[in-house]
Amino acid sequence: MDSRNDDRIVVVGLGYVGLPLALALAKRFPVTGLDIDGGRIAELKDGHDRTREVEPDALAASSITLTSSADDCHGADIYIVTVPTPVDSSNRPDLGPVLSATRTVAALLDAARKPVIVYESTVYPGVTEDICGPLIEELTGLKRGQDFYLGYSPERINPGDREHTVDRITKVVAGENEEITERLAAVYGVVTSGGIFKAATIKTAEAAKVIENAQRDINIAFMNEITQIFARLGLSIWDVLAAAGTKWNFLPFQPGLVGGHCIGVDPYYLSHRAQELGLEPHVILAGRSINDGMGEWVADRLHDLAGRKGSVLVMGLAFKENVPDLRNTRVVDVIARLKQLGHVVTVHDPLVDPAEARHEYDLDVSTGALEGRYDIVLVAVPHQEYAELDDSTLTGLVHDHGLLADLKNVYGGRMLNVRRWTL
């Protein structure tokens, strides 16, 4: 089944994933972007994307219809759900956003159009067909495979990455039957130059997505573990990696704080499903434990090196460099442990929203000029603005006999007249 240029498409959720996808689709199809956050819609209509994934010119030039009202989205041919899939305080999957979006979509379906509901949210195998599909049937009285159809196409958005954008990556698609798979391949195929991979089944596509991030998590956990081992030996992980990296098949993973909406979350979806099946996912959970404990380990190292409690400037709160995304940032673990050890902590980040930091983590964040002097200056997130600081500005932030802690070795090539530490 080929796509039709008059297929009406609704993208539900306009965050890092949904907005770039919706704009790409809008170049070929009539697209409505739905987000329950009215403030988000107002900003987008004014040409401002708080995620910094889309430029104002691209927003202004698009034919997309933006709305926070589901009433504007009745009777579409394809609904694409791109809402978050977080975990709760016990690291169990929180399907609340996906189920809420599913309820919204269910109320909009027109069986006469034989609509397709596609999920891009990361889930464990079975959620689309065994949870979302039956919920739609229950709410609507419609029959799956007859009145509506299901599909899955895992998102692969990497915040801040301008190379692997939605219009350049290989897109995995799967429908509940061959005809739907072909239709989704045709729809997604017109928006990406990276090609389409047709997964064997929806569950296969769900599984492929969840292991992509679990694999990275486990590899980074190994890096974090050996970093802690080498610290006991007085070795820098960066020196070790430079030597090991000369071997042709050595994998170039690096240690660090593992946060964000994917790598620090998705392995818990897979481990949850494994435990439901009576299997204990030892490797997955061991990796998660190591990475979840890395922030506290960093804080303890800084405390030991300082030799006393004092003032600390933490530079960077976002979960990764050059993005404003605060979701699941593990910098907060370092901050919490430093405070627990008696240090007075000041937080700076030029990109994040201070109101969001206050709401999500009860932290005050400065976004202006760097000022003051501190016993410890921790460069936790290597934003470009920090990397471009000149030597005098950087060292001027550190008290005499203080410590400059460079978590990702941003300043490794500089001769700085200050006591330094890195992993």
CSV table of C-alpha atoms in Angstrom, one decimal:
chain,number,residue,atom,x,y,z
A,1,MET,CA,0.0,0.0,0.0
A,2,ASP,CA,1.6,3.2,-1.1
A,3,SER,CA,1.3,6.4,0.9
A,4,ARG,CA,-0.9,9.1,-0.5
A,5,ASN,CA,0.1,12.8,-0.5
A,6,ASP,CA,-3.3,13.6,0.8
A,7,ASP,CA,-3.0,11.3,3.9
A,8,ARG,CA,-3.8,13.4,6.9
A,9,ILE,CA,-1.2,12.9,9.6
A,10,VAL,CA,-1.4,13.9,13.3
A,11,VAL,CA,1.8,13.9,15.4
A,12,VAL,CA,0.9,13.6,19.1
A,13,GLY,CA,3.6,15.2,21.2
A,14,LEU,CA,5.9,18.0,19.9
A,15,GLY,CA,9.1,17.5,21.9
A,16,TYR,CA,12.6,16.6,20.7
A,17,VAL,CA,11.1,13.7,18.7
A,18,GLY,CA,7.7,14.8,17.6
A,19,LEU,CA,8.5,18.3,16.3
A,20,PRO,CA,11.3,17.5,13.9
A,21,LEU,CA,9.3,14.5,12.6
A,22,ALA,CA,6.2,16.6,12.2
A,23,LEU,CA,8.0,19.3,10.2
A,24,ALA,CA,9.7,16.7,8.0
A,25,LEU,CA,6.4,15.1,7.2
A,26,ALA,CA,4.7,18.4,6.6
A,27,LYS,CA,6.9,18.9,3.6
A,28,ARG,CA,4.9,16.1,1.8
A,29,PHE,CA,1.7,15.6,3.7
A,30,PRO,CA,-1.0,17.7,5.5
A,31,VAL,CA,0.2,17.5,9.1
A,32,THR,CA,-1.2,18.6,12.4
A,33,GLY,CA,1.0,18.8,15.5
A,34,LEU,CA,-0.8,18.2,18.8
A,35,ASP,CA,0.7,19.0,22.2
A,36,ILE,CA,-1.3,19.3,25.4
A,37,ASP,CA,1.1,22.1,26.6
A,38,GLY,CA,-0.6,25.2,25.4
A,39,GLY,CA,2.5,27.2,26.2
A,40,ARG,CA,4.6,25.0,24.0
A,41,ILE,CA,2.2,25.6,21.1
A,42,ALA,CA,2.2,29.3,21.6
A,43,GLU,CA,6.0,29.4,21.6
A,44,LEU,CA,6.1,27.3,18.4
A,45,LYS,CA,3.6,29.6,16.7
A,46,ASP,CA,5.9,32.5,17.6
A,47,GLY,CA,8.8,30.7,16.0
A,48,HIS,CA,10.6,29.6,19.2
A,49,ASP,CA,11.5,26.0,19.9
A,50,ARG,CA,12.7,25.7,23.5
A,51,THR,CA,14.5,22.4,22.7
A,52,ARG,CA,16.7,24.1,20.1
A,53,GLU,CA,16.2,21.3,17.7
A,54,VAL,CA,14.4,23.4,15.0
A,55,GLU,CA,15.4,26.8,13.8
A,56,PRO,CA,12.8,29.7,13.7
A,57,ASP,CA,13.1,29.9,9.9
A,58,ALA,CA,12.1,26.2,9.5
A,59,LEU,CA,9.1,26.8,11.8
A,60,ALA,CA,8.0,29.9,9.9
A,61,ALA,CA,8.3,28.1,6.5
A,62,SER,CA,6.4,25.0,7.4
A,63,SER,CA,2.8,24.3,6.5
A,64,ILE,CA,2.2,22.4,9.7
A,65,THR,CA,-0.9,23.2,11.8
A,66,LEU,CA,-0.1,23.5,15.5
A,67,THR,CA,-2.7,23.0,18.2
A,68,SER,CA,-3.2,22.1,21.8
A,69,SER,CA,-6.8,21.0,21.2
A,70,ALA,CA,-7.6,17.4,20.3
A,71,ASP,CA,-10.8,18.6,18.7
A,72,ASP,CA,-8.7,19.8,15.8
A,73,CYS,CA,-7.4,16.3,15.1
A,74,HIS,CA,-10.5,14.2,14.3
A,75,GLY,CA,-10.5,11.8,11.4
A,76,ALA,CA,-6.9,11.6,10.4
A,77,ASP,CA,-5.4,8.8,8.3
A,78,ILE,CA,-2.3,8.3,10.4
A,79,TYR,CA,-1.7,9.2,14.1
A,80,ILE,CA,1.9,9.1,15.3
A,81,VAL,CA,2.5,9.0,19.1
A,82,THR,CA,5.8,10.5,20.2
A,83,VAL,CA,5.3,11.1,23.9
A,84,PRO,CA,7.9,10.4,26.6
A,85,THR,CA,8.2,7.0,28.3
A,86,PRO,CA,9.8,7.7,31.7
A,87,VAL,CA,10.3,5.5,34.8
A,88,ASP,CA,8.8,6.1,38.2
A,89,SER,CA,10.7,6.6,41.5
A,90,SER,CA,11.3,2.9,41.7
A,91,ASN,CA,12.7,2.7,38.2
A,92,ARG,CA,9.6,0.9,36.9
A,93,PRO,CA,8.2,1.8,33.5
A,94,ASP,CA,5.7,4.6,33.6
A,95,LEU,CA,3.4,4.1,30.7
A,96,GLY,CA,1.1,7.0,31.8
A,97,PRO,CA,2.0,9.4,29.0
A,98,VAL,CA,1.6,6.7,26.3
A,99,LEU,CA,-1.7,5.5,27.7
A,100,SER,CA,-3.0,9.1,28.0
A,101,ALA,CA,-2.0,9.8,24.4
A,102,THR,CA,-3.7,6.5,23.3
A,103,ARG,CA,-6.9,7.6,25.0
A,104,THR,CA,-6.7,10.9,23.2
A,105,VAL,CA,-6.2,9.2,19.8
A,106,ALA,CA,-8.9,6.7,20.5
A,107,ALA,CA,-11.5,9.5,20.7
A,108,LEU,CA,-10.4,10.9,17.4
A,109,LEU,CA,-10.6,7.8,15.2
A,110,ASP,CA,-12.9,7.6,12.2
A,111,ALA,CA,-13.3,3.9,11.3
A,112,ALA,CA,-14.3,4.7,7.8
A,113,ARG,CA,-10.8,6.0,7.1
A,114,LYS,CA,-9.1,2.8,8.4
A,115,PRO,CA,-6.6,4.9,10.4
A,116,VAL,CA,-3.1,3.7,11.4
A,117,ILE,CA,-1.8,4.5,14.9
A,118,VAL,CA,2.0,4.5,15.0
A,119,TYR,CA,4.0,4.6,18.2
A,120,GLU,CA,7.5,6.0,18.3
A,121,SER,CA,7.9,6.1,22.0
A,122,THR,CA,10.4,3.7,23.5
A,123,VAL,CA,8.7,0.7,25.1
A,124,TYR,CA,9.4,-2.9,25.9
A,125,PRO,CA,8.2,-5.5,23.4
A,126,GLY,CA,4.5,-6.0,23.5
A,127,VAL,CA,3.3,-2.6,24.7
A,128,THR,CA,1.9,-1.5,21.3
A,129,GLU,CA,-0.1,-4.7,20.5
A,130,ASP,CA,-0.8,-6.1,24.0
A,131,ILE,CA,-1.6,-2.9,25.9
A,132,CYS,CA,-2.3,0.0,23.5
A,133,GLY,CA,-4.3,-1.9,20.9
A,134,PRO,CA,-6.7,-3.5,23.4
A,135,LEU,CA,-7.1,-0.1,25.1
A,136,ILE,CA,-8.2,1.5,21.8
A,137,GLU,CA,-10.7,-1.4,21.2
A,138,GLU,CA,-12.1,-1.1,24.7
A,139,LEU,CA,-12.6,2.7,24.4
A,140,THR,CA,-14.0,2.8,20.9
A,141,GLY,CA,-15.7,-0.6,20.3
A,142,LEU,CA,-13.6,-0.7,17.0
A,143,LYS,CA,-11.8,-3.9,16.0
A,144,ARG,CA,-8.1,-3.8,15.4
A,145,GLY,CA,-7.0,-5.2,12.0
A,146,GLN,CA,-10.4,-4.2,10.6
A,147,ASP,CA,-11.4,-0.7,11.7
A,148,PHE,CA,-7.9,0.5,12.7
A,149,TYR,CA,-4.3,-0.7,12.5
A,150,LEU,CA,-1.2,-0.5,14.6
A,151,GLY,CA,2.4,0.3,13.7
A,152,TYR,CA,5.7,1.0,15.3
A,153,SER,CA,8.7,3.1,14.2
A,154,PRO,CA,11.2,3.7,17.0
A,155,GLU,CA,12.5,7.2,17.3
A,156,ARG,CA,16.3,7.8,16.9
A,157,ILE,CA,16.6,11.5,17.8
A,158,ASN,CA,19.8,12.4,19.5
A,159,PRO,CA,19.3,15.9,21.1
A,160,GLY,CA,21.8,18.4,19.8
A,161,ASP,CA,23.0,16.1,17.0
A,162,ARG,CA,22.9,18.0,13.7
A,163,GLU,CA,24.3,15.1,11.6
A,164,HIS,CA,21.9,12.2,12.5
A,165,THR,CA,18.6,14.2,12.0
A,166,VAL,CA,15.3,12.6,11.2
A,167,ASP,CA,15.6,13.3,7.5
A,168,ARG,CA,19.0,11.5,7.3
A,169,ILE,CA,18.8,8.4,9.5
A,170,THR,CA,17.7,4.9,8.6
A,171,LYS,CA,14.1,4.5,9.9
A,172,VAL,CA,12.9,1.2,11.2
A,173,VAL,CA,9.2,0.5,10.6
A,174,ALA,CA,6.8,-2.3,11.4
A,175,GLY,CA,3.0,-2.7,10.9
A,176,GLU,CA,0.7,-5.4,12.2
A,177,ASN,CA,0.6,-6.9,8.7
A,178,GLU,CA,2.6,-6.6,5.6
A,179,GLU,CA,0.2,-4.1,4.0
A,180,ILE,CA,0.6,-1.7,6.9
A,181,THR,CA,4.3,-2.1,7.0
A,182,GLU,CA,4.5,-1.2,3.3
A,183,ARG,CA,2.3,1.8,3.9
A,184,LEU,CA,4.5,3.1,6.8
A,185,ALA,CA,7.7,2.4,4.7
A,186,ALA,CA,6.2,4.6,2.0
A,187,VAL,CA,5.3,7.4,4.4
A,188,TYR,CA,8.6,7.5,6.3
A,189,GLY,CA,10.5,6.9,3.1
A,190,VAL,CA,9.6,10.2,1.6
A,191,VAL,CA,11.1,12.1,4.6
A,192,THR,CA,14.5,10.4,5.1
A,193,SER,CA,17.4,9.9,2.8
A,194,GLY,CA,18.8,7.2,5.2
A,195,GLY,CA,16.5,4.5,3.9
A,196,ILE,CA,13.9,2.3,5.5
A,197,PHE,CA,14.3,-1.0,7.3
A,198,LYS,CA,11.2,-3.1,7.6
A,199,ALA,CA,11.3,-5.0,10.8
A,200,ALA,CA,9.8,-8.5,11.0
A,201,THR,CA,7.1,-7.6,13.5
A,202,ILE,CA,6.1,-4.8,15.8
A,203,LYS,CA,7.6,-6.6,18.8
A,204,THR,CA,10.8,-6.9,16.8
A,205,ALA,CA,11.0,-3.2,16.2
A,206,GLU,CA,10.1,-2.4,19.9
A,207,ALA,CA,12.9,-4.8,21.0
A,208,ALA,CA,15.4,-3.3,18.5
A,209,LYS,CA,14.9,0.2,20.0
A,210,VAL,CA,15.1,-0.8,23.6
A,211,ILE,CA,18.4,-2.7,23.1
A,212,GLU,CA,20.1,0.1,21.2
A,213,ASN,CA,20.2,2.2,24.3
A,214,ALA,CA,20.7,-0.7,26.7
A,215,GLN,CA,23.9,-1.6,24.7
A,216,ARG,CA,25.3,1.9,25.1
A,217,ASP,CA,24.4,1.9,28.8
A,218,ILE,CA,26.3,-1.3,29.4
A,219,ASN,CA,29.4,-0.1,27.5
A,220,ILE,CA,29.5,3.2,29.3
A,221,ALA,CA,29.1,1.3,32.6
A,222,PHE,CA,32.2,-0.7,31.8
A,223,MET,CA,34.0,2.6,31.2
A,224,ASN,CA,32.8,4.0,34.5
A,225,GLU,CA,33.8,0.9,36.4
A,226,ILE,CA,37.4,0.8,35.0
A,227,THR,CA,37.6,4.6,35.6
A,228,GLN,CA,37.1,3.9,39.3
A,229,ILE,CA,39.6,1.0,39.2
A,230,PHE,CA,42.3,3.1,37.5
A,231,ALA,CA,41.7,6.0,39.9
A,232,ARG,CA,42.9,3.6,42.7
A,233,LEU,CA,46.0,3.1,40.7
A,234,GLY,CA,46.6,6.7,40.0
A,235,LEU,CA,45.9,6.4,36.3
A,236,SER,CA,43.8,8.8,34.2
A,237,ILE,CA,41.2,7.0,32.1
A,238,TRP,CA,41.9,9.4,29.2
A,239,ASP,CA,45.5,8.3,29.0
A,240,VAL,CA,44.5,4.7,29.1
A,241,LEU,CA,41.9,5.2,26.4
A,242,ALA,CA,44.3,7.1,24.2
A,243,ALA,CA,46.6,4.0,24.3
A,244,ALA,CA,43.9,1.4,24.0
A,245,GLY,CA,42.2,3.3,21.2
A,246,THR,CA,45.1,2.6,18.8
A,247,LYS,CA,43.8,-1.0,18.4
A,248,TRP,CA,41.7,-1.2,15.3
A,249,ASN,CA,38.6,-2.8,17.0
A,250,PHE,CA,38.6,-1.0,20.3
A,251,LEU,CA,35.2,0.6,20.9
A,252,PRO,CA,35.5,4.4,21.6
A,253,PHE,CA,33.1,4.6,24.5
A,254,GLN,CA,33.9,7.1,27.3
A,255,PRO,CA,33.0,7.4,31.0
A,256,GLY,CA,30.6,10.0,32.4
A,257,LEU,CA,27.3,10.7,33.9
A,258,VAL,CA,24.6,8.8,32.1
A,259,GLY,CA,21.3,10.7,32.0
A,260,GLY,CA,18.7,11.9,29.5
A,261,HIS,CA,15.4,10.5,28.3
A,262,CYS,CA,16.9,7.3,26.7
A,263,ILE,CA,20.1,5.7,27.8
A,264,GLY,CA,19.4,6.2,31.5
A,265,VAL,CA,15.8,5.0,31.3
A,266,ASP,CA,15.3,2.5,28.5
A,267,PRO,CA,17.2,-0.4,30.1
A,268,TYR,CA,14.7,-0.4,32.9
A,269,TYR,CA,12.0,-1.1,30.4
A,270,LEU,CA,13.8,-4.2,29.1
A,271,SER,CA,14.7,-5.4,32.6
A,272,HIS,CA,11.1,-4.9,33.8
A,273,ARG,CA,9.8,-7.1,31.0
A,274,ALA,CA,12.5,-9.7,31.7
A,275,GLN,CA,11.5,-9.9,35.3
A,276,GLU,CA,7.9,-10.3,34.3
A,277,LEU,CA,9.0,-13.3,32.3
A,278,GLY,CA,10.8,-14.8,35.3
A,279,LEU,CA,14.3,-13.9,34.1
A,280,GLU,CA,16.9,-11.8,36.1
A,281,PRO,CA,18.7,-9.4,33.7
A,282,HIS,CA,22.0,-9.4,35.6
A,283,VAL,CA,24.1,-7.6,33.1
A,284,ILE,CA,21.5,-4.9,32.3
A,285,LEU,CA,20.9,-4.1,36.0
A,286,ALA,CA,24.6,-4.2,36.9
A,287,GLY,CA,25.3,-1.6,34.2
A,288,ARG,CA,22.4,0.6,35.5
A,289,SER,CA,23.7,0.3,39.1
A,290,ILE,CA,27.2,1.4,38.1
A,291,ASN,CA,26.0,4.3,36.0
A,292,ASP,CA,23.4,5.4,38.6
A,293,GLY,CA,26.2,5.5,41.2
A,294,MET,CA,28.7,7.5,39.2
A,295,GLY,CA,27.6,10.9,40.4
A,296,GLU,CA,28.1,10.1,44.0
A,297,TRP,CA,31.5,8.6,43.3
A,298,VAL,CA,32.5,11.8,41.5
A,299,ALA,CA,31.4,13.9,44.5
A,300,ASP,CA,33.2,11.7,46.9
A,301,ARG,CA,36.4,12.0,44.9
A,302,LEU,CA,36.1,15.8,44.8
A,303,HIS,CA,35.5,15.9,48.5
A,304,ASP,CA,38.6,13.8,49.2
A,305,LEU,CA,40.8,15.8,46.9
A,306,ALA,CA,39.6,19.1,48.5
A,307,GLY,CA,40.3,17.8,51.9
A,308,ARG,CA,37.5,19.9,53.5
A,309,LYS,CA,34.1,21.2,52.8
A,310,GLY,CA,33.9,24.5,50.9
A,311,SER,CA,32.3,26.4,48.0
A,312,VAL,CA,31.7,24.6,44.8
A,313,LEU,CA,30.7,25.9,41.3
A,314,VAL,CA,29.1,23.3,39.2
A,315,MET,CA,29.2,24.3,35.5
A,316,GLY,CA,26.5,22.6,33.5
A,317,LEU,CA,23.2,21.0,34.6
A,318,ALA,CA,21.8,19.6,31.3
A,319,PHE,CA,22.1,15.9,30.7
A,320,LYS,CA,24.6,16.4,27.9
A,321,GLU,CA,26.5,19.2,26.2
A,322,ASN,CA,25.0,21.9,24.1
A,323,VAL,CA,21.4,21.2,24.8
A,324,PRO,CA,19.0,22.6,27.3
A,325,ASP,CA,17.5,19.2,28.2
A,326,LEU,CA,17.2,18.6,31.9
A,327,ARG,CA,15.4,15.2,31.7
A,328,ASN,CA,17.0,12.7,34.0
A,329,THR,CA,20.3,14.7,34.3
A,330,ARG,CA,22.6,12.9,36.7
A,331,VAL,CA,24.5,16.1,37.5
A,332,VAL,CA,21.9,16.4,40.3
A,333,ASP,CA,23.4,13.3,41.9
A,334,VAL,CA,26.8,15.1,42.2
A,335,ILE,CA,25.2,18.2,43.6
A,336,ALA,CA,23.1,16.3,46.1
A,337,ARG,CA,26.1,14.4,47.4
A,338,LEU,CA,28.3,17.5,47.6
A,339,LYS,CA,25.6,19.2,49.7
A,340,GLN,CA,25.3,16.1,51.9
A,341,LEU,CA,29.1,16.3,52.5
A,342,GLY,CA,28.7,20.0,53.7
A,343,HIS,CA,29.7,21.9,50.6
A,344,VAL,CA,27.9,25.1,49.4
A,345,VAL,CA,27.0,24.6,45.8
A,346,THR,CA,26.4,27.1,43.1
A,347,VAL,CA,25.0,25.9,39.8
A,348,HIS,CA,25.5,27.5,36.4
A,349,ASP,CA,24.2,26.6,33.0
A,350,PRO,CA,23.8,29.1,30.1
A,351,LEU,CA,21.3,26.9,28.2
A,352,VAL,CA,18.7,25.5,30.7
A,353,ASP,CA,15.5,27.1,31.8
A,354,PRO,CA,15.9,28.2,35.5
A,355,ALA,CA,12.2,27.8,36.1
A,356,GLU,CA,12.3,24.2,34.9
A,357,ALA,CA,15.4,23.5,37.1
A,358,ARG,CA,13.5,24.9,40.1
A,359,HIS,CA,10.4,22.9,39.3
A,360,GLU,CA,12.1,19.6,38.5
A,361,TYR,CA,15.0,19.6,41.0
A,362,ASP,CA,14.5,22.4,43.4
A,363,LEU,CA,17.7,24.0,42.3
A,364,ASP,CA,18.5,27.7,41.6
A,365,VAL,CA,20.5,28.0,38.4
A,366,SER,CA,22.5,31.0,37.1
A,367,THR,CA,22.5,31.5,33.4
A,368,GLY,CA,24.5,34.7,33.1
A,369,ALA,CA,28.1,35.6,33.3
A,370,LEU,CA,30.4,33.4,35.4
A,371,GLU,CA,31.6,35.2,38.5
A,372,GLY,CA,33.1,34.7,41.9
A,373,ARG,CA,35.8,32.3,43.1
A,374,TYR,CA,35.3,28.8,44.5
A,375,ASP,CA,37.2,26.1,46.3
A,376,ILE,CA,36.1,23.6,43.7
A,377,VAL,CA,35.1,24.4,40.1
A,378,LEU,CA,33.5,21.3,38.5
A,379,VAL,CA,32.9,21.4,34.7
A,380,ALA,CA,30.2,18.8,34.7
A,381,VAL,CA,28.8,19.4,31.2
A,382,PRO,CA,31.2,20.4,28.4
A,383,HIS,CA,29.0,23.1,26.8
A,384,GLN,CA,30.7,24.9,23.9
A,385,GLU,CA,30.6,28.1,25.9
A,386,TYR,CA,32.7,26.5,28.7
A,387,ALA,CA,35.1,25.0,26.2
A,388,GLU,CA,35.8,28.4,24.7
A,389,LEU,CA,36.6,30.1,28.1
A,390,ASP,CA,40.0,31.7,28.0
A,391,ASP,CA,42.7,30.6,30.5
A,392,SER,CA,42.5,33.6,32.7
A,393,THR,CA,38.7,33.5,33.0
A,394,LEU,CA,38.7,29.8,33.8
A,395,THR,CA,41.5,29.9,36.4
A,396,GLY,CA,40.1,33.1,37.9
A,397,LEU,CA,37.1,31.1,39.1
A,398,VAL,CA,39.3,29.0,41.3
A,399,HIS,CA,40.5,30.0,44.7
A,400,ASP,CA,44.2,29.8,45.5
A,401,HIS,CA,44.9,26.2,46.4
A,402,GLY,CA,41.5,25.3,44.9
A,403,LEU,CA,40.6,22.6,42.5
A,404,LEU,CA,39.5,22.7,38.8
A,405,ALA,CA,37.6,19.4,38.1
A,406,ASP,CA,37.2,18.7,34.4
A,407,LEU,CA,34.9,15.7,34.2
A,408,LYS,CA,35.2,15.2,30.4
A,409,ASN,CA,38.8,16.4,30.0
A,410,VAL,CA,37.7,19.5,28.0
A,411,TYR,CA,40.9,21.3,28.9
A,412,GLY,CA,43.2,18.4,28.6
A,413,GLY,CA,45.5,20.1,26.1
A,414,ARG,CA,45.9,23.4,28.1
A,415,MET,CA,48.7,24.4,30.4
A,416,LEU,CA,46.6,25.9,33.2
A,417,ASN,CA,48.2,27.4,36.3
A,418,VAL,CA,45.8,25.7,38.7
A,419,ARG,CA,45.4,22.3,40.5
A,420,ARG,CA,43.4,20.0,38.2
A,421,TRP,CA,41.5,16.7,38.3
A,422,THR,CA,39.8,14.7,35.7
A,423,LEU,CA,38.7,11.1,35.4
